[in-house]
Coordinates of C-alpha atoms in Angstrom, one line a residue:
Chain A
M6 CA 0.0 0.0 0.0
P7 CA 1.3 3.5 -0.7
R8 CA 2.4 6.0 1.9
N9 CA -0.5 7.7 3.7
A10 CA -2.9 5.0 2.6
V11 CA -6.1 5.3 4.8
F12 CA -7.6 2.0 6.0
V13 CA -11.2 1.7 7.1
C14 CA -11.2 -1.1 9.6
V15 CA -14.4 -2.7 10.8
V16 CA -14.4 -5.6 13.3
D17 CA -16.9 -4.1 15.6
P18 CA -19.2 -6.2 17.7
G19 CA -19.7 -3.2 20.0
V20 CA -21.0 -1.0 17.2
G21 CA -23.4 1.6 18.5
G22 CA -22.2 1.2 22.1
D23 CA -19.6 3.2 24.0
R24 CA -16.3 1.9 22.5
P25 CA -14.3 4.8 21.2
V26 CA -13.9 5.8 17.5
M27 CA -10.3 6.5 16.6
V28 CA -7.7 7.3 14.1
L29 CA -4.3 5.6 14.4
Y30 CA -1.4 7.1 12.6
A31 CA 1.2 4.2 12.5
D32 CA 4.4 4.7 10.6
D33 CA 3.3 6.0 7.2
K34 CA -0.2 4.6 7.2
I35 CA -3.5 5.8 8.7
Y36 CA -6.2 3.6 10.2
V37 CA -9.8 4.5 11.1
G38 CA -12.1 2.3 13.2
P39 CA -13.3 1.2 16.6
G40 CA -11.0 1.4 19.6
N41 CA -11.8 -2.1 20.7
G42 CA -8.4 -3.7 20.4
L43 CA -8.5 -3.9 16.7
F44 CA -5.4 -1.7 16.4
E45 CA -3.4 -3.2 19.3
I46 CA -1.1 -5.3 17.2
I47 CA -0.6 -2.6 14.6
A48 CA 0.5 -0.1 17.3
R49 CA 2.6 -2.7 19.1
R50 CA 4.7 -3.4 15.9
A51 CA 4.8 0.1 14.6
G52 CA 8.0 2.2 14.8
T53 CA 6.0 5.2 15.8
Y54 CA 2.4 5.8 16.2
K55 CA -0.1 8.4 17.4
A56 CA -3.8 7.9 18.2
T57 CA -6.6 10.4 18.2
R58 CA -10.1 9.9 19.5
I59 CA -12.8 11.1 17.1
I60 CA -15.8 12.9 18.7
W61 CA -17.4 14.1 15.5
R62 CA -20.6 12.3 14.5
P63 CA -22.5 12.6 11.2
A64 CA -26.0 14.1 11.2
H65 CA -27.5 10.6 10.5
L66 CA -25.8 7.8 12.3
S67 CA -27.3 4.3 12.3
P68 CA -26.7 2.3 15.4
S69 CA -25.4 -0.7 13.5
F70 CA -23.4 0.4 10.5
H71 CA -20.6 2.8 11.6
G72 CA -18.4 1.5 8.8
R73 CA -20.7 3.3 6.3
D74 CA -22.0 6.2 8.4
L75 CA -18.9 7.2 10.5
F76 CA -15.6 5.5 9.6
A77 CA -15.9 6.0 5.9
P78 CA -16.6 9.8 6.0
V79 CA -13.7 10.2 8.5
A80 CA -11.4 8.3 6.2
A81 CA -12.5 10.2 3.2
A82 CA -11.8 13.5 5.0
L83 CA -8.3 12.3 5.9
A84 CA -7.7 10.8 2.5
R85 CA -7.8 14.4 1.1
G86 CA -4.4 14.7 2.8
E87 CA -5.5 16.8 5.8
G88 CA -5.1 16.2 9.5
V89 CA -8.0 15.6 11.8
E90 CA -8.4 19.2 12.8
T91 CA -8.0 20.6 9.3
A92 CA -10.6 18.1 8.1
G93 CA -13.1 19.6 10.6
L94 CA -13.3 16.5 12.7
T95 CA -13.8 17.2 16.4
A96 CA -11.2 15.1 18.2
D97 CA -10.0 14.4 21.7
V98 CA -6.7 13.3 23.2
D99 CA -5.9 9.7 23.3
D100 CA -6.7 8.1 26.6
G101 CA -5.2 4.7 25.6
A102 CA -8.5 2.9 26.2
W103 CA -8.1 1.1 22.9
R104 CA -4.8 -0.7 24.0
R105 CA -4.8 -4.3 25.0
P106 CA -1.4 -4.9 26.5
D107 CA -2.4 -8.3 27.8
W108 CA -3.2 -9.7 24.4
S109 CA -0.6 -12.2 23.0
D110 CA 1.5 -11.5 20.0
D111 CA 0.4 -14.7 18.2
L112 CA -2.5 -17.1 18.4
A113 CA -1.8 -20.8 17.7
Q114 CA -5.2 -21.5 16.2
V115 CA -6.8 -21.5 12.8
I116 CA -8.0 -18.0 12.1
Y117 CA -9.0 -18.2 8.4
L118 CA -10.2 -20.9 6.0
D119 CA -10.1 -20.2 2.3
H120 CA -12.3 -21.4 -0.5
Y121 CA -9.7 -24.1 -1.5
G122 CA -9.4 -25.6 2.0
N123 CA -6.2 -24.0 3.0
S124 CA -6.1 -22.6 6.6
M125 CA -4.2 -19.8 8.1
A126 CA -3.0 -19.7 11.7
G127 CA -2.5 -16.6 13.8
L128 CA 1.1 -17.5 14.2
R129 CA 4.1 -15.9 12.5
A130 CA 6.3 -18.4 10.8
A131 CA 9.3 -16.5 11.9
T132 CA 8.6 -17.5 15.5
L133 CA 9.1 -21.1 14.7
T134 CA 12.4 -22.9 14.0
P135 CA 13.0 -23.9 10.4
D136 CA 12.4 -27.6 11.1
Q137 CA 9.5 -27.2 13.5
A138 CA 6.7 -29.7 13.1
V139 CA 3.1 -28.7 14.0
V140 CA 0.4 -31.0 15.2
V141 CA -3.1 -30.5 13.9
D142 CA -6.0 -32.9 14.6
G143 CA -3.5 -35.5 15.8
H144 CA -1.4 -35.3 12.6
V145 CA 2.2 -34.3 12.8
L146 CA 2.9 -32.0 9.8
G147 CA 6.3 -31.1 8.6
R148 CA 7.3 -27.8 7.0
A149 CA 7.6 -27.4 3.2
R150 CA 8.6 -24.4 1.1
T151 CA 5.6 -24.6 -1.3
F152 CA 2.9 -26.9 -2.5
G153 CA 4.8 -28.7 -5.2
D154 CA 7.5 -29.8 -2.6
V155 CA 5.2 -32.5 -1.2
A156 CA 3.3 -35.3 -2.9
P157 CA -0.2 -34.7 -4.1
G158 CA -2.6 -35.3 -1.2
Q159 CA 0.0 -34.7 1.5
A160 CA -0.6 -32.2 4.3
F161 CA 2.1 -29.8 5.3
W162 CA 2.6 -26.4 6.7
Y163 CA 4.5 -23.5 5.1
E164 CA 5.1 -19.8 5.6
N165 CA 2.5 -18.2 3.5
A166 CA 2.8 -14.9 1.6
N167 CA 1.7 -12.9 4.6
G168 CA 4.4 -14.5 6.8
L169 CA 2.0 -16.7 8.7
V170 CA 1.8 -20.4 9.3
E171 CA -0.5 -22.0 6.8
I172 CA -1.8 -25.6 6.8
A173 CA -2.4 -27.0 3.3
V174 CA -2.6 -30.1 1.2
N175 CA -1.0 -30.2 -2.2
Q176 CA -3.8 -30.3 -4.7
G177 CA -6.3 -31.1 -1.9
S178 CA -8.2 -29.6 1.0
A179 CA -6.6 -29.3 4.4
V180 CA -10.0 -28.4 5.8
N181 CA -11.4 -31.7 4.8
K182 CA -8.4 -33.9 5.4
L183 CA -7.7 -32.5 8.9
N184 CA -11.3 -31.5 10.0
L185 CA -10.3 -27.9 10.5
T186 CA -12.6 -25.2 11.7
L187 CA -12.1 -21.7 12.9
G188 CA -10.4 -22.0 16.2
S189 CA -8.8 -25.4 15.7
D190 CA -5.6 -25.7 17.7
I191 CA -2.2 -25.7 16.2
A192 CA 0.1 -27.5 18.7
L193 CA 3.9 -27.1 18.7
P194 CA 5.3 -30.3 20.1
Chain B
M7 CA -25.6 7.5 -4.8
P8 CA -25.1 10.7 -6.8
R9 CA -27.7 12.5 -8.9
N10 CA -28.4 10.8 -12.2
A11 CA -26.7 7.6 -11.1
V12 CA -27.7 4.8 -13.6
F13 CA -28.5 1.4 -12.1
V14 CA -28.3 -1.8 -14.1
C15 CA -30.9 -4.0 -12.4
V16 CA -31.1 -7.8 -13.2
V17 CA -33.5 -10.1 -11.5
D18 CA -34.8 -11.6 -14.7
P19 CA -36.1 -15.1 -14.8
G20 CA -37.9 -14.3 -18.1
V21 CA -34.7 -13.3 -19.8
G22 CA -34.9 -13.9 -23.6
G23 CA -38.7 -14.0 -23.4
D24 CA -41.2 -11.3 -24.2
R25 CA -41.1 -9.2 -21.0
P26 CA -40.3 -5.6 -21.8
V27 CA -36.9 -3.9 -21.5
M28 CA -37.2 -0.5 -19.9
V29 CA -35.7 2.6 -18.4
L30 CA -37.3 4.1 -15.3
Y31 CA -36.5 7.7 -14.4
A32 CA -37.5 8.0 -10.8
D33 CA -36.7 11.2 -8.8
D34 CA -33.1 11.9 -9.7
K35 CA -32.0 8.3 -10.5
I36 CA -32.1 6.2 -13.6
Y37 CA -32.9 2.4 -13.7
V38 CA -32.3 0.0 -16.6
G39 CA -33.7 -3.5 -16.6
P40 CA -36.6 -5.9 -17.2
G41 CA -40.2 -4.7 -16.9
N42 CA -41.2 -7.7 -14.8
G43 CA -42.2 -6.0 -11.6
L44 CA -38.6 -5.3 -10.5
F45 CA -39.3 -1.5 -10.6
E46 CA -42.8 -1.6 -9.0
I47 CA -41.7 -0.6 -5.5
I48 CA -39.3 2.1 -6.8
A49 CA -42.0 3.7 -8.8
R50 CA -44.6 3.4 -6.1
R51 CA -42.3 5.3 -3.6
A52 CA -40.9 7.8 -6.0
G53 CA -42.0 11.5 -5.9
T54 CA -42.1 11.6 -9.7
Y55 CA -41.2 9.0 -12.3
K56 CA -41.3 8.3 -16.1
A57 CA -40.9 5.0 -17.8
T58 CA -39.7 4.3 -21.4
R59 CA -39.8 1.0 -23.2
I60 CA -36.6 0.2 -25.0
I61 CA -37.0 -1.4 -28.5
W62 CA -33.3 -1.1 -29.5
R63 CA -31.4 -4.4 -29.5
P64 CA -27.7 -4.9 -30.0
A65 CA -26.4 -6.7 -33.1
H66 CA -25.4 -9.7 -31.0
L67 CA -27.9 -10.6 -28.2
S68 CA -27.5 -13.8 -26.3
P69 CA -30.9 -15.3 -25.1
S70 CA -29.7 -15.6 -21.5
F71 CA -27.5 -12.7 -20.6
H72 CA -29.3 -9.4 -21.3
G73 CA -27.5 -7.8 -18.3
R74 CA -24.3 -7.9 -20.4
D75 CA -25.6 -7.6 -23.9
L76 CA -28.5 -5.2 -23.6
F77 CA -29.0 -3.5 -20.2
A78 CA -25.3 -2.5 -19.8
P79 CA -25.0 -0.9 -23.2
V80 CA -28.2 1.0 -22.7
A81 CA -27.0 2.2 -19.2
A82 CA -23.6 3.2 -20.7
A83 CA -25.3 5.3 -23.3
L84 CA -27.5 7.0 -20.7
A85 CA -24.6 7.5 -18.3
R86 CA -23.0 9.8 -20.9
G87 CA -25.7 12.2 -19.7
E88 CA -28.0 11.9 -22.8
G89 CA -31.7 11.0 -23.0
V90 CA -32.9 7.9 -24.7
E91 CA -33.4 9.5 -28.1
T92 CA -30.2 11.4 -28.1
A93 CA -28.4 8.2 -27.2
G94 CA -29.7 6.6 -30.3
L95 CA -31.9 4.1 -28.5
T96 CA -35.2 3.3 -30.3
A97 CA -37.9 3.6 -27.7
D98 CA -41.6 3.3 -27.3
V99 CA -44.2 4.8 -25.0
D100 CA -44.8 3.3 -21.7
D101 CA -47.8 0.9 -21.7
G102 CA -47.6 0.3 -18.0
A103 CA -47.1 -3.5 -18.4
W104 CA -44.3 -3.4 -15.9
R105 CA -46.5 -2.2 -13.0
R106 CA -47.7 -4.7 -10.4
P107 CA -50.3 -2.7 -8.4
D108 CA -51.5 -5.8 -6.5
W109 CA -48.0 -6.5 -5.0
S110 CA -47.8 -5.7 -1.3
D111 CA -45.6 -3.0 0.1
D112 CA -43.9 -5.3 2.6
L113 CA -43.1 -9.0 2.9
A114 CA -43.0 -10.5 6.4
Q115 CA -40.5 -13.1 5.4
V116 CA -36.7 -13.6 5.5
I117 CA -35.4 -12.3 2.2
Y118 CA -31.7 -12.2 2.8
L119 CA -29.2 -14.2 4.9
D120 CA -25.7 -12.8 5.3
H121 CA -22.4 -14.6 5.8
Y122 CA -22.5 -14.0 9.6
G123 CA -26.0 -15.5 10.1
N124 CA -28.0 -12.3 10.3
S125 CA -31.2 -12.3 8.3
M126 CA -33.1 -9.4 6.8
A127 CA -36.9 -9.3 6.3
G128 CA -38.8 -7.6 3.6
L129 CA -40.5 -5.5 6.2
R130 CA -39.8 -1.8 6.9
A131 CA -39.1 -1.2 10.6
A132 CA -41.1 2.0 10.4
T133 CA -44.3 0.0 9.9
L134 CA -43.9 -1.6 13.3
T135 CA -44.5 0.0 16.7
P136 CA -41.4 0.8 18.8
D137 CA -42.1 -2.0 21.2
Q138 CA -43.4 -4.6 18.7
A139 CA -42.2 -8.1 19.3
V140 CA -41.8 -10.5 16.3
V141 CA -42.1 -14.3 16.4
V142 CA -39.6 -16.4 14.4
D143 CA -39.4 -20.2 14.6
G144 CA -41.6 -20.1 17.7
H145 CA -39.3 -17.6 19.5
V146 CA -40.6 -14.2 20.6
L147 CA -38.0 -11.6 19.9
G148 CA -37.9 -8.2 21.3
R149 CA -36.5 -5.1 19.6
A150 CA -33.1 -3.7 20.4
R151 CA -31.2 -0.7 19.1
T152 CA -28.0 -2.6 18.2
F153 CA -26.1 -5.8 18.9
G154 CA -24.4 -4.7 22.2
D155 CA -27.7 -3.9 23.8
V156 CA -28.5 -7.5 24.3
A157 CA -26.5 -10.3 26.0
P158 CA -24.0 -12.4 23.9
G159 CA -26.0 -15.3 22.4
Q160 CA -29.4 -13.5 22.6
A161 CA -31.6 -13.2 19.6
F162 CA -33.4 -9.9 18.9
W163 CA -34.6 -7.8 16.0
Y164 CA -33.5 -4.3 15.1
E165 CA -34.0 -1.7 12.4
N166 CA -31.0 -2.3 10.2
A167 CA -29.0 0.4 8.3
N168 CA -31.4 0.0 5.3
G169 CA -34.5 0.6 7.5
L170 CA -35.6 -3.0 7.4
V171 CA -36.4 -5.5 10.2
E172 CA -33.3 -7.6 10.8
I173 CA -33.1 -10.7 13.0
A174 CA -29.8 -11.2 14.7
V175 CA -27.9 -12.7 17.6
N176 CA -25.3 -10.8 19.4
Q177 CA -21.9 -12.4 18.6
G178 CA -23.8 -15.4 17.1
S179 CA -25.7 -16.7 14.2
A180 CA -29.5 -16.1 14.0
V181 CA -29.6 -18.5 11.0
N182 CA -28.4 -21.3 13.2
K183 CA -30.2 -20.4 16.4
L184 CA -33.6 -19.9 14.7
N185 CA -33.3 -22.3 11.8
L186 CA -33.8 -19.5 9.3
T187 CA -34.0 -20.0 5.6
L188 CA -35.0 -17.7 2.7
G189 CA -38.8 -17.4 3.1
S190 CA -39.0 -18.1 6.8
D191 CA -42.1 -16.3 8.2
I192 CA -41.8 -13.3 10.5
A193 CA -45.0 -13.2 12.5
L194 CA -46.3 -10.1 14.3
P195 CA -48.4 -11.2 17.3
Chain C
M2 CA -11.9 -6.5 -23.5
P3 CA -10.0 -3.7 -25.3
R4 CA -7.0 -4.3 -27.6
N5 CA -3.7 -4.9 -25.8
A6 CA -5.6 -5.8 -22.6
V7 CA -3.2 -7.7 -20.2
F8 CA -4.5 -10.7 -18.4
V9 CA -2.9 -12.0 -15.2
C10 CA -3.7 -15.7 -15.2
V11 CA -3.2 -17.8 -12.1
V12 CA -4.1 -21.5 -12.0
D13 CA -0.8 -22.6 -10.7
P14 CA -0.5 -25.8 -8.6
G15 CA 3.2 -25.9 -9.3
V16 CA 3.9 -22.4 -7.9
G17 CA 7.4 -22.0 -6.6
G18 CA 8.5 -25.1 -8.6
D19 CA 10.3 -25.1 -12.0
R20 CA 7.4 -24.5 -14.4
P21 CA 8.2 -21.6 -16.7
V22 CA 6.8 -18.1 -16.3
M23 CA 5.7 -16.7 -19.6
V24 CA 4.0 -14.0 -21.6
L25 CA 1.7 -15.0 -24.4
Y26 CA 0.9 -12.5 -27.1
A27 CA -2.2 -14.0 -28.8
D28 CA -4.1 -11.9 -31.4
D29 CA -4.5 -8.5 -29.8
K30 CA -4.3 -9.6 -26.2
I31 CA -1.5 -10.3 -23.7
Y32 CA -1.5 -13.0 -21.1
V33 CA 1.0 -13.4 -18.2
G34 CA 1.2 -16.5 -16.0
P35 CA 2.6 -20.0 -15.6
G36 CA 3.6 -22.1 -18.6
N37 CA 1.8 -25.2 -17.3
G38 CA -0.8 -25.7 -20.0
L39 CA -3.0 -22.8 -18.9
F40 CA -2.4 -21.0 -22.2
E41 CA -2.7 -24.1 -24.5
I42 CA -6.3 -23.5 -25.6
I43 CA -5.7 -19.8 -26.1
A44 CA -2.7 -20.4 -28.4
R45 CA -4.5 -23.2 -30.2
R46 CA -7.4 -21.0 -31.1
A47 CA -5.5 -17.8 -31.8
G48 CA -4.9 -16.5 -35.3
T49 CA -1.4 -15.6 -34.4
Y50 CA 0.6 -15.8 -31.2
K51 CA 4.1 -15.4 -29.8
A52 CA 5.4 -16.7 -26.5
T53 CA 8.3 -15.3 -24.4
R54 CA 9.7 -17.0 -21.3
I55 CA 10.3 -14.5 -18.4
I56 CA 13.6 -15.0 -16.5
W57 CA 13.3 -11.8 -14.5
R58 CA 12.4 -12.2 -10.8
P59 CA 11.6 -9.6 -8.2
A60 CA 13.9 -8.9 -5.3
H61 CA 11.4 -10.5 -2.9
L62 CA 9.6 -13.6 -4.3
S63 CA 7.4 -15.7 -2.0
P64 CA 7.4 -19.4 -2.9
S65 CA 3.6 -19.6 -3.0
F66 CA 2.1 -16.3 -4.3
H67 CA 3.6 -15.6 -7.7
G68 CA 0.4 -13.9 -8.8
R69 CA 1.2 -11.1 -6.5
D70 CA 5.0 -11.1 -6.5
L71 CA 5.8 -12.0 -10.1
F72 CA 2.9 -12.0 -12.6
A73 CA 1.4 -8.8 -11.5
P74 CA 4.6 -6.7 -11.7
V75 CA 5.3 -8.2 -15.2
A76 CA 1.7 -7.4 -16.3
A77 CA 2.0 -3.9 -14.9
A78 CA 5.2 -3.3 -16.9
L79 CA 3.6 -4.5 -20.1
A80 CA 0.4 -2.6 -19.5
R81 CA 2.4 0.6 -19.9
G82 CA 2.5 -0.3 -23.5
E83 CA 6.0 -1.5 -23.7
G84 CA 7.5 -4.8 -24.9
V85 CA 9.2 -7.2 -22.7
E86 CA 12.7 -5.8 -23.4
T87 CA 11.8 -2.2 -23.1
A88 CA 10.1 -2.9 -19.8
G89 CA 13.4 -4.2 -18.4
L90 CA 12.2 -7.8 -18.2
T91 CA 15.0 -10.4 -18.8
A92 CA 13.5 -12.9 -21.2
D93 CA 14.4 -16.0 -23.1
V94 CA 13.2 -17.6 -26.3
D95 CA 10.2 -19.8 -26.2
D96 CA 11.1 -23.5 -26.0
G97 CA 7.5 -24.6 -26.3
A98 CA 7.5 -26.4 -22.9
W99 CA 4.2 -24.7 -22.1
R100 CA 2.3 -26.4 -25.0
R101 CA 0.0 -29.5 -24.4
P102 CA -0.8 -30.8 -27.9
D103 CA -2.3 -33.9 -26.5
W104 CA -5.0 -32.1 -24.5
S105 CA -8.5 -32.3 -26.0
D106 CA -10.4 -29.3 -27.3
D107 CA -13.4 -29.9 -25.1
L108 CA -14.2 -31.6 -21.8
A109 CA -17.6 -33.3 -21.5
Q110 CA -17.8 -32.7 -17.7
V111 CA -19.2 -30.1 -15.3
I112 CA -16.4 -27.5 -14.9
Y113 CA -18.2 -24.8 -13.0
L114 CA -21.2 -24.5 -10.6
D115 CA -22.7 -21.2 -9.9
H116 CA -24.4 -19.8 -6.9
Y117 CA -27.9 -20.4 -8.4
G118 CA -27.3 -24.1 -9.2
N119 CA -26.5 -23.7 -12.9
S120 CA -23.6 -25.8 -14.1
M121 CA -21.3 -25.1 -17.0
A122 CA -19.6 -27.9 -19.1
G123 CA -16.2 -27.7 -20.8
L124 CA -18.0 -28.3 -24.0
R125 CA -18.7 -25.8 -26.8
A126 CA -22.3 -25.8 -27.9
A127 CA -21.3 -25.3 -31.5
T128 CA -19.8 -28.8 -31.5
L129 CA -23.3 -30.3 -30.8
T130 CA -26.1 -30.6 -33.3
P131 CA -29.0 -28.3 -32.8
D132 CA -31.3 -31.0 -31.5
Q133 CA -28.7 -32.9 -29.6
A134 CA -29.8 -34.3 -26.2
V135 CA -27.4 -34.7 -23.3
V136 CA -27.6 -37.2 -20.5
V137 CA -26.7 -36.1 -17.0
D138 CA -27.2 -38.3 -13.9
G139 CA -29.4 -40.6 -15.9
H140 CA -31.7 -37.8 -17.1
V141 CA -32.0 -37.1 -20.8
L142 CA -32.1 -33.3 -21.3
G143 CA -33.3 -31.5 -24.4
R144 CA -32.0 -28.2 -25.6
A145 CA -33.7 -25.0 -25.0
R146 CA -32.9 -21.4 -26.1
T147 CA -33.4 -19.9 -22.7
F148 CA -34.9 -20.5 -19.2
G149 CA -38.4 -19.3 -20.0
D150 CA -38.7 -21.7 -22.9
V151 CA -39.3 -24.6 -20.5
A152 CA -41.7 -25.1 -17.6
P153 CA -40.7 -24.0 -14.1
G154 CA -38.7 -26.8 -12.4
Q155 CA -37.8 -28.5 -15.7
A156 CA -34.1 -29.3 -16.5
F157 CA -32.6 -28.5 -19.9
W158 CA -29.4 -27.5 -21.5
Y159 CA -28.7 -24.4 -23.5
E160 CA -25.8 -22.5 -25.1
N161 CA -24.8 -20.0 -22.5
A162 CA -23.5 -16.5 -23.0
N163 CA -19.9 -17.9 -23.3
G164 CA -20.9 -20.4 -26.0
L165 CA -20.6 -23.4 -23.7
V166 CA -23.1 -26.1 -22.8
E167 CA -24.9 -25.1 -19.6
I168 CA -27.2 -27.4 -17.6
A169 CA -30.0 -25.5 -15.8
V170 CA -33.4 -25.7 -14.3
N171 CA -36.0 -22.9 -14.9
Q172 CA -36.4 -21.2 -11.6
G173 CA -34.6 -24.0 -9.8
S174 CA -31.2 -25.6 -9.1
A175 CA -29.7 -28.1 -11.6
V176 CA -27.1 -28.8 -9.0
N177 CA -29.7 -30.1 -6.6
K178 CA -32.1 -31.7 -9.1
L179 CA -29.3 -33.6 -10.9
N180 CA -26.8 -34.2 -8.1
L181 CA -24.1 -32.3 -10.0
T182 CA -20.6 -31.8 -8.7
L183 CA -17.4 -30.6 -10.4
G184 CA -16.4 -33.4 -12.8
S185 CA -19.9 -34.9 -13.3
D186 CA -20.1 -36.5 -16.8
I187 CA -22.1 -35.0 -19.6
A188 CA -22.9 -37.9 -21.9
L189 CA -23.9 -37.4 -25.6
P190 CA -26.1 -40.4 -26.5

C-alpha cells in the first residue's frame, strides 16, 4: 500500500455502544475504526504511532453500520491529505482505552479458512524454528517451502505470503483432510 | 448514490422471453432492466417517475445474458448524460405493463441471509410500533437498538441500516439459532 | 476486453517449482502466467501468437504467491504499452514447454457450478447438433434457447453466453435436481 494510505477497519461487535472511535497514525499509514483492540497489534509493531479519538458524528448515524456512516466519512476526509483538525473532525486526546497490553502476539489457532481448503493460523512463521513440526487434529505436519515440494494429497505447513503459518494439502483440501474449523488448535510439540 | 446515477438491475427469470426492457427515471436516479415488476416498488415510492420502453437491441444478443448484452450498453449510453433518443436508442411509449399494483408494500419473510448469520426481512421497521415483538421459529424476539444492547448469544430484532427489520444474535448466528432460511415467516403477534 | 488488454492468469498448482513463467501475445491480447498448460487452448485457437519466457524475478519472491509477486509486476510493466525488453524484463526464447498438444479441445464434464445451481460444461455448444440431447445423472435433457422456454422446475441445456453447454433448471437448481458436482459427466447419446 502507498504512503498515507487510509484503511477503514471494521471488526466491531460493540457498534453503537460506547467503545471509542479513533484514528491511528502508525508509521506511514492511517487507520480509522473502533478502539476495541483492533489496532493493538498494529501499534505494538509500529516504529512510531499516534492515536486520536474522534468525537465528530454525522447528522444521521445508524446504530449498527458505523463503517458506512462514520468511519468512511472520516477516512474520506483524511484521504484528502489533511489532518484531523483541518478536516473539521472534532477530536480528543488519546486516553489509551483502545490498547490491550495483555493480548498475546500470536494465536496458535486456525483464524482463516479459504475457498480451497487452506487454513491460516494466527502464528508468525518467523517465531518457529526452520524444522519445527506442528500437530493438527493428531497429525504431525512437517514444513515445506511450497505446495509442489510435497506429494499430491500430502498435508504440510508453510510460511504463507503474509508470513503466517498456513496448513495446506498439495492439490487437496486441508480443511477436509484435517477436520479444520475456525479455532482449531495448532500445537507445537 | 449521486444524482443521475444509472442502475443496471437484473432479476430476470424471463430473460430472452417477451417481458419488456425499460428505463425508469425515478426522482433523480435512472434504472435500466426488465419490466417484470422489478421496478414496481421504486416507482410506487418515487415522488415523480417516467418509464420508457426500449426497443433497441444490439447486433449480438444472447438469449440468456441481457445484463451484459442489452442493459449494460443502454445504461452506458444514458450514463453519458444523454436522453434515450439522443443516445440513439429506439424507444416506445410506456404501456404500464411493468407495473404490479397488486403487490404488497412489505413482505413479512426472511429475504436475505448474510455470511454472519444475520437475516433481513422484507419489512420496513417504520411500519412496526417501537415495542413490537416478532415471532420467528416459535421464538418471541424483542426489539433492540443494536447488537451490544443484548447479552451475547441472545436473539433480537432491530432496524438495520437499510431501514428493514433484521433478525440477529449478538456475537452469534440467527440463521443457526432460529433455523432460518429464505422465506421463513416473521410473525407479528 | 480492449485491444492490448493484459490478463494476469493464475491456475498454478506448481507455484514455486520449476514450471516456466511466460508472456503469451495472442491476437491482440496479452497473457501473463505460468507455462503449465494454462495457455494451451488460447494459443491453439489464436490466429497468431508469440510466447516469451520470463527470466526476471523480483527482489522478494514468496514461494507460494507468484500472482502477487511476479505475474502482477510483469503485467503492470507490459500494461504501460512496452514490450518485454523495453520494460526491463529479462526474457528468453520460447522453448514450447508450455504447450500441451495432447489435451482435448473440449471436456464433457461439469467444470463450474454457480451460486444459483446452474452448471457449465467444458463443451462448446457449437460442437453439438441443434437437436442434440445430453444425459446427466441418468436424465435425458433436451436443448432450449433460454430459461423461460421450459416449464418452471424443468431441467434443460442451452448454449450459455460464453458459447458453452450449460445445464440449468428454470427457476430452480440443476445442482440439486441432478446431483451435480465438479467433474460430473455430460454424456452425448
